[in-house]
Amino acid sequence: MAATDIERGLSTAEVEERIAAGKINRNMELKTKSVKELIIENLCTLFNLINVILAFLVILTGSFKNLTFLFVVFLNTAIGVIQSMRSKKMVDKLTLLTSKKAIAVRDGSEVELDLDQIVLDDIIRLGRGDQIPADAVVVSGEALVNESLLTGESDLIKKQPGSELMSGSFIDSGLLRARVIHVGADNYVAKINNEAKYVKKVNSEIMNALNAIVRFASIIMIPLGLALFASSVSELWDAAGTPGDSALSWCFSELLAGHVPSSALLSTVGALLGMIPQGLVLLTSSVLAIATVRLARRKVLAQQLYCIETLARVDVLCLDKTGTITSGRMEVEGTYPLPVEGMGAGEGDAAVPVDTTVLDFALANVARATSADANETCQALLNYYADRPVEVSEPLSVIPFSSSKKWSGASFAQGSYVMGAAQFVLSDRAFAQVENRVAELADTCRVLVVARVDGFTPDGDMVGEAEPVGFVTIRDEIRTSAAETIGYFNEQGVTLNVISGDDPRTVSSIARVVGVPGADAYVDATTLDTPAKLDAAVDRYHVFGRVTPQQKRELVQALKRREHTVAMTGDGVNDVLALKEADCSVAMAAGSDAARNVAEIVLVDNDFASMPAVVAEGRRSINNLQRSASLFLTKTLFSMGLAALCIALPPYPFEPIQMTLINFFCIGAPGFVLGLEPNNARVKGSFLTNVLKRALPASIAVILAAALDIFVARVFGFNQLTLSTMCLLTSCAASVSLIWRISQPLTPLRVALFVFVVAGILTGVIGFPKLLSIANLSMGQMVILAVIVVITCSVFFKLATMMDSLKPRRRHAATGFGRGVRVRLGRGGGKVSSTGSTAERFAKRVAADMAQRREARTVREAEARALEGVAQAQPKKKKSTGVKRSRVTKSAQGIKVSMPSKKKK
């Protein structure tokens, strides 16, 4: 573009032409899910569907009092929706679209535009603190740009005419004009975000186990429900005197006459409800929701319930350097004075205090003199000398830092000093004398030389040859808690990998400081130019530098292929792809919007030290749920077994009121108490396997006891009330045995819980026999009952011991046969997977069509917004170019927002 075009910018006609062509800077940021999507996500589940169908059957009978089970469904759904909404609200608060406005040159005047009103080829003006709204190329001026959120590279990048600017980066210092070369989806940051827009499947063993249990129950319920209903209808038909040709024809005639077989439906629904682990689903939601509340008090936001569990199972933690191990700021690592030959007797040096080295005096005062336009290096020096007693001297002249000179300086009554890169400050002779020392210090830090000069010219050049007085080393500020936190994960046996876009030597040195094992061995990811090299590096190295966003994702994928559970931390756009791929992703609140929106856990106070608390909550939740879930699953399994048994040997032995006693004292109360107590033990084994190992022995014992009770009742002619009483007491005995076993090792709380359960059962049986339909047993019946109880408990403990002795086996399942098989071939071998059922593929096509319609609607809205920008710009042509606007910059606390002051009228 010609120089005249730089001053004139685009004309109104050229802007309208680009809008018509769709060359608009549409907002492509990753956004949180809408309220509607969150409600649908929590409402439309298989668990809710089964309960709605059962509720419909109950409504047909007119027995509305039996709909109380829907309270559990409502409560569980409400917990999920409320947690999702709370997370959305928090993330939306954290999301600051950094620069809401941009300055563009149009028709020779500077106008203020919204970011989505920028078009291709616009000339935009950018100054210190501005975020680059779209990919652009510099046409005039120069600046230092911070690209750390995009690349992970902590060094500032000099940009001058011809240099490209990446959207999402910040101007650290300087002033320039740039021509927009990409808009909307073509921007660098948009391309990364677009790759992260696929729906991430939650990798949670607890959720997968619950879904598996509900799916299994839903499959078993159909034949068992039909058989139970048929058995109940058959009994009703017999009671009616067997009218008609068959029980089925009689049932249909009754339905046509408007007579619903209520008792048959209610008994069937009651049996089926016992097969659904409603209490377990509610307990899981409650325990995890309480965990998220506890974490929120520690300034940790869990965006979905099950991510807490996933982090507790992690065995590989991938850390991003900038923003995670380091704070994103710079700090002084040390100062290294040199012998100042020939200067001690100088006139200027005599004024330097005796207890202060020339190096400290020069560093402190040059930093103070240039603080008006302090870059990160200057700010680090100011912080370093803030609490050190160095005399403040009034500057006589100041030479600010220049990216072309690579140094800054100032003159004082005590002399003139400069600081900057040694190669630019010192002559070849002087640099040769200190080159080895500079190289030694540069292995871990950025090195600046401090030198004395005779003065400065009016143009700001040095007078005389610079004589070095010492060095100062600057490094990324390491978080004070980083070493302790990394030590914690080392103790827990978690493998640590540091993956950064920065120089691998710098990354390695910082990793060594904080105690990452194997930090001495590092690799430059630019050398990993093939998939095979990258895959091999995963097993060899733990420090990776110069890593691209795509390579970060591939490293996470390689770890997952090795069956690791991987967590990833990050704060930049360059981390988004890896965060999306990891089993559990953790982002810093002060990082990019995209990183926060895709992460499952957000550290609101940007403190990596909060991670052990998340692991502790996850362990407490998993270990406690494994114990409590065995109680609920016992009921599910023995309900299925008893239903199958009672199809052949009717009637069903339990009355609903008796199940209430079991549900409260044997399942509900102990389940919730055990589910909320402290527990920081390491998580071992599969959730479902561990639960089944505890639940199966008790379920088998209850079914065996019920079978013995039914056999004895038939042999000795016991009535239905006696049979129900015996089944209740033997089931309680098996349940109490299970509670005793899962309460090991005993604690005062668990002993109190066990006493409460036993006392509650005895109180109910002895104190409320009529209410609970308890029969008055004879001595002979009590002896038989005692024998069955002993057999039941013996079988339980024997089976439980056998289960504990079983060793876990690892199996690899292959899925996908016939239609819907996906085959992928590559150098690493073939991979066969299923594309899903016909229904799933249809649902995917519908979702894709809806996404396409949303995209078209977004394009139309973007065009309308851009045209609004043209209209708004017209009256502003003659206004001054000094536009005041809000500005967002990075500060020590994360993000700093400066608002323009309003003039009083």
PDB file of N, CA, C and O in Angstrom, residues 682-714:
ATOM      1  N   ARG A 682      -4.828 -42.602  48.145  1.00  0.00           N
ATOM      2  CA  ARG A 682      -4.678 -42.665  46.683  1.00  0.00           C
ATOM      3  C   ARG A 682      -5.784 -43.515  46.064  1.00  0.00           C
ATOM      4  O   ARG A 682      -6.207 -44.522  46.632  1.00  0.00           O
ATOM      5  N   VAL A 683      -6.201 -43.117  44.911  1.00  0.00           N
ATOM      6  CA  VAL A 683      -7.252 -43.843  44.193  1.00  0.00           C
ATOM      7  C   VAL A 683      -6.623 -45.051  43.512  1.00  0.00           C
ATOM      8  O   VAL A 683      -5.633 -44.928  42.791  1.00  0.00           O
ATOM      9  N   LYS A 684      -7.199 -46.214  43.745  1.00  0.00           N
ATOM     10  CA  LYS A 684      -6.667 -47.448  43.158  1.00  0.00           C
ATOM     11  C   LYS A 684      -7.777 -48.202  42.444  1.00  0.00           C
ATOM     12  O   LYS A 684      -8.886 -48.320  42.948  1.00  0.00           O
ATOM     13  N   GLY A 685      -7.460 -48.719  41.270  1.00  0.00           N
ATOM     14  CA  GLY A 685      -8.384 -49.582  40.549  1.00  0.00           C
ATOM     15  C   GLY A 685      -9.523 -48.851  39.874  1.00  0.00           C
ATOM     16  O   GLY A 685      -9.668 -47.635  39.950  1.00  0.00           O
ATOM     17  N   SER A 686     -10.354 -49.629  39.202  1.00  0.00           N
ATOM     18  CA  SER A 686     -11.512 -49.104  38.479  1.00  0.00           C
ATOM     19  C   SER A 686     -12.670 -48.877  39.446  1.00  0.00           C
ATOM     20  O   SER A 686     -12.912 -49.686  40.348  1.00  0.00           O
ATOM     21  N   PHE A 687     -13.391 -47.785  39.245  1.00  0.00           N
ATOM     22  CA  PHE A 687     -14.524 -47.450  40.119  1.00  0.00           C
ATOM     23  C   PHE A 687     -15.569 -48.556  40.099  1.00  0.00           C
ATOM     24  O   PHE A 687     -15.992 -49.053  41.149  1.00  0.00           O
ATOM     25  N   LEU A 688     -16.019 -48.951  38.907  1.00  0.00           N
ATOM     26  CA  LEU A 688     -17.083 -49.948  38.803  1.00  0.00           C
ATOM     27  C   LEU A 688     -16.639 -51.294  39.352  1.00  0.00           C
ATOM     28  O   LEU A 688     -17.403 -51.986  40.040  1.00  0.00           O
ATOM     29  N   THR A 689     -15.382 -51.674  39.081  1.00  0.00           N
ATOM     30  CA  THR A 689     -14.866 -52.950  39.589  1.00  0.00           C
ATOM     31  C   THR A 689     -14.827 -52.950  41.113  1.00  0.00           C
ATOM     32  O   THR A 689     -15.239 -53.921  41.763  1.00  0.00           O
ATOM     33  N   ASN A 690     -14.330 -51.863  41.677  1.00  0.00           N
ATOM     34  CA  ASN A 690     -14.258 -51.770  43.140  1.00  0.00           C
ATOM     35  C   ASN A 690     -15.641 -51.817  43.779  1.00  0.00           C
ATOM     36  O   ASN A 690     -15.835 -52.440  44.828  1.00  0.00           O
ATOM     37  N   VAL A 691     -16.607 -51.141  43.152  1.00  0.00           N
ATOM     38  CA  VAL A 691     -17.971 -51.131  43.691  1.00  0.00           C
ATOM     39  C   VAL A 691     -18.598 -52.518  43.590  1.00  0.00           C
ATOM     40  O   VAL A 691     -19.225 -53.005  44.542  1.00  0.00           O
ATOM     41  N   LEU A 692     -18.438 -53.161  42.437  1.00  0.00           N
ATOM     42  CA  LEU A 692     -19.024 -54.496  42.247  1.00  0.00           C
ATOM     43  C   LEU A 692     -18.413 -55.529  43.192  1.00  0.00           C
ATOM     44  O   LEU A 692     -19.102 -56.448  43.667  1.00  0.00           O
ATOM     45  N   LYS A 693     -17.125 -55.380  43.483  1.00  0.00           N
ATOM     46  CA  LYS A 693     -16.481 -56.318  44.408  1.00  0.00           C
ATOM     47  C   LYS A 693     -17.139 -56.278  45.782  1.00  0.00           C
ATOM     48  O   LYS A 693     -17.199 -57.292  46.484  1.00  0.00           O
ATOM     49  N   ARG A 694     -17.620 -55.092  46.162  1.00  0.00           N
ATOM     50  CA  ARG A 694     -18.279 -54.958  47.461  1.00  0.00           C
ATOM     51  C   ARG A 694     -19.772 -55.290  47.384  1.00  0.00           C
ATOM     52  O   ARG A 694     -20.345 -55.840  48.333  1.00  0.00           O
ATOM     53  N   ALA A 695     -20.405 -54.920  46.274  1.00  0.00           N
ATOM     54  CA  ALA A 695     -21.859 -55.068  46.177  1.00  0.00           C
ATOM     55  C   ALA A 695     -22.302 -56.490  45.841  1.00  0.00           C
ATOM     56  O   ALA A 695     -23.334 -56.949  46.344  1.00  0.00           O
ATOM     57  N   LEU A 696     -21.546 -57.192  45.000  1.00  0.00           N
ATOM     58  CA  LEU A 696     -21.968 -58.534  44.569  1.00  0.00           C
ATOM     59  C   LEU A 696     -22.122 -59.514  45.729  1.00  0.00           C
ATOM     60  O   LEU A 696     -23.128 -60.234  45.799  1.00  0.00           O
ATOM     61  N   PRO A 697     -21.149 -59.611  46.652  1.00  0.00           N
ATOM     62  CA  PRO A 697     -21.344 -60.559  47.768  1.00  0.00           C
ATOM     63  C   PRO A 697     -22.609 -60.291  48.565  1.00  0.00           C
ATOM     64  O   PRO A 697     -23.340 -61.231  48.914  1.00  0.00           O
ATOM     65  N   ALA A 698     -22.886 -59.014  48.856  1.00  0.00           N
ATOM     66  CA  ALA A 698     -24.091 -58.689  49.625  1.00  0.00           C
ATOM     67  C   ALA A 698     -25.353 -58.995  48.828  1.00  0.00           C
ATOM     68  O   ALA A 698     -26.350 -59.504  49.380  1.00  0.00           O
ATOM     69  N   SER A 699     -25.343 -58.710  47.514  1.00  0.00           N
ATOM     70  CA  SER A 699     -26.522 -58.979  46.682  1.00  0.00           C
ATOM     71  C   SER A 699     -26.810 -60.471  46.601  1.00  0.00           C
ATOM     72  O   SER A 699     -27.965 -60.909  46.744  1.00  0.00           O
ATOM     73  N   ILE A 700     -25.747 -61.242  46.391  1.00  0.00           N
ATOM     74  CA  ILE A 700     -25.915 -62.702  46.323  1.00  0.00           C
ATOM     75  C   ILE A 700     -26.428 -63.230  47.665  1.00  0.00           C
ATOM     76  O   ILE A 700     -27.303 -64.115  47.716  1.00  0.00           O
ATOM     77  N   ALA A 701     -25.891 -62.688  48.762  1.00  0.00           N
ATOM     78  CA  ALA A 701     -26.324 -63.132  50.095  1.00  0.00           C
ATOM     79  C   ALA A 701     -27.801 -62.817  50.328  1.00  0.00           C
ATOM     80  O   ALA A 701     -28.547 -63.653  50.878  1.00  0.00           O
ATOM     81  N   VAL A 702     -28.260 -61.627  49.902  1.00  0.00           N
ATOM     82  CA  VAL A 702     -29.668 -61.256  50.083  1.00  0.00           C
ATOM     83  C   VAL A 702     -30.570 -62.160  49.240  1.00  0.00           C
ATOM     84  O   VAL A 702     -31.625 -62.640  49.715  1.00  0.00           O
ATOM     85  N   ILE A 703     -30.184 -62.408  47.983  1.00  0.00           N
ATOM     86  CA  ILE A 703     -30.994 -63.267  47.110  1.00  0.00           C
ATOM     87  C   ILE A 703     -31.048 -64.694  47.674  1.00  0.00           C
ATOM     88  O   ILE A 703     -32.114 -65.349  47.681  1.00  0.00           O
ATOM     89  N   LEU A 704     -29.896 -65.184  48.169  1.00  0.00           N
ATOM     90  CA  LEU A 704     -29.855 -66.523  48.772  1.00  0.00           C
ATOM     91  C   LEU A 704     -30.759 -66.580  50.000  1.00  0.00           C
ATOM     92  O   LEU A 704     -31.520 -67.539  50.184  1.00  0.00           O
ATOM     93  N   ALA A 705     -30.696 -65.532  50.827  1.00  0.00           N
ATOM     94  CA  ALA A 705     -31.532 -65.504  52.032  1.00  0.00           C
ATOM     95  C   ALA A 705     -33.017 -65.490  51.668  1.00  0.00           C
ATOM     96  O   ALA A 705     -33.824 -66.193  52.289  1.00  0.00           O
ATOM     97  N   ALA A 706     -33.367 -64.687  50.634  1.00  0.00           N
ATOM     98  CA  ALA A 706     -34.767 -64.633  50.207  1.00  0.00           C
ATOM     99  C   ALA A 706     -35.227 -65.983  49.675  1.00  0.00           C
ATOM    100  O   ALA A 706     -36.367 -66.426  49.947  1.00  0.00           O
ATOM    101  N   ALA A 707     -34.360 -66.656  48.922  1.00  0.00           N
ATOM    102  CA  ALA A 707     -34.709 -67.980  48.391  1.00  0.00           C
ATOM    103  C   ALA A 707     -34.926 -68.976  49.531  1.00  0.00           C
ATOM    104  O   ALA A 707     -35.878 -69.781  49.503  1.00  0.00           O
ATOM    105  N   LEU A 708     -34.046 -68.945  50.544  1.00  0.00           N
ATOM    106  CA  LEU A 708     -34.209 -69.830  51.699  1.00  0.00           C
ATOM    107  C   LEU A 708     -35.489 -69.503  52.455  1.00  0.00           C
ATOM    108  O   LEU A 708     -36.218 -70.403  52.903  1.00  0.00           O
ATOM    109  N   ASP A 709     -35.767 -68.184  52.592  1.00  0.00           N
ATOM    110  CA  ASP A 709     -37.008 -67.779  53.281  1.00  0.00           C
ATOM    111  C   ASP A 709     -38.233 -68.290  52.535  1.00  0.00           C
ATOM    112  O   ASP A 709     -39.184 -68.811  53.147  1.00  0.00           O
ATOM    113  N   ILE A 710     -38.242 -68.143  51.208  1.00  0.00           N
ATOM    114  CA  ILE A 710     -39.382 -68.599  50.411  1.00  0.00           C
ATOM    115  C   ILE A 710     -39.521 -70.119  50.499  1.00  0.00           C
ATOM    116  O   ILE A 710     -40.640 -70.674  50.634  1.00  0.00           O
ATOM    117  N   PHE A 711     -38.368 -70.820  50.442  1.00  0.00           N
ATOM    118  CA  PHE A 711     -38.393 -72.297  50.541  1.00  0.00           C
ATOM    119  C   PHE A 711     -38.951 -72.740  51.893  1.00  0.00           C
ATOM    120  O   PHE A 711     -39.829 -73.620  51.963  1.00  0.00           O
ATOM    121  N   VAL A 712     -38.462 -72.117  52.979  1.00  0.00           N
ATOM    122  CA  VAL A 712     -38.930 -72.477  54.329  1.00  0.00           C
ATOM    123  C   VAL A 712     -40.409 -72.141  54.482  1.00  0.00           C
ATOM    124  O   VAL A 712     -41.180 -72.915  55.072  1.00  0.00           O
ATOM    125  N   ALA A 713     -40.834 -71.001  53.965  1.00  0.00           N
ATOM    126  CA  ALA A 713     -42.237 -70.599  54.079  1.00  0.00           C
ATOM    127  C   ALA A 713     -43.142 -71.591  53.369  1.00  0.00           C
ATOM    128  O   ALA A 713     -44.235 -71.923  53.859  1.00  0.00           O
ATOM    129  N   ARG A 714     -42.718 -72.080  52.216  1.00  0.00           N
ATOM    130  CA  ARG A 714     -43.539 -73.043  51.466  1.00  0.00           C
ATOM    131  C   ARG A 714     -43.549 -74.394  52.168  1.00  0.00           C
ATOM    132  O   ARG A 714     -44.577 -75.082  52.187  1.00  0.00           O
TER     133      ARG A 714
END
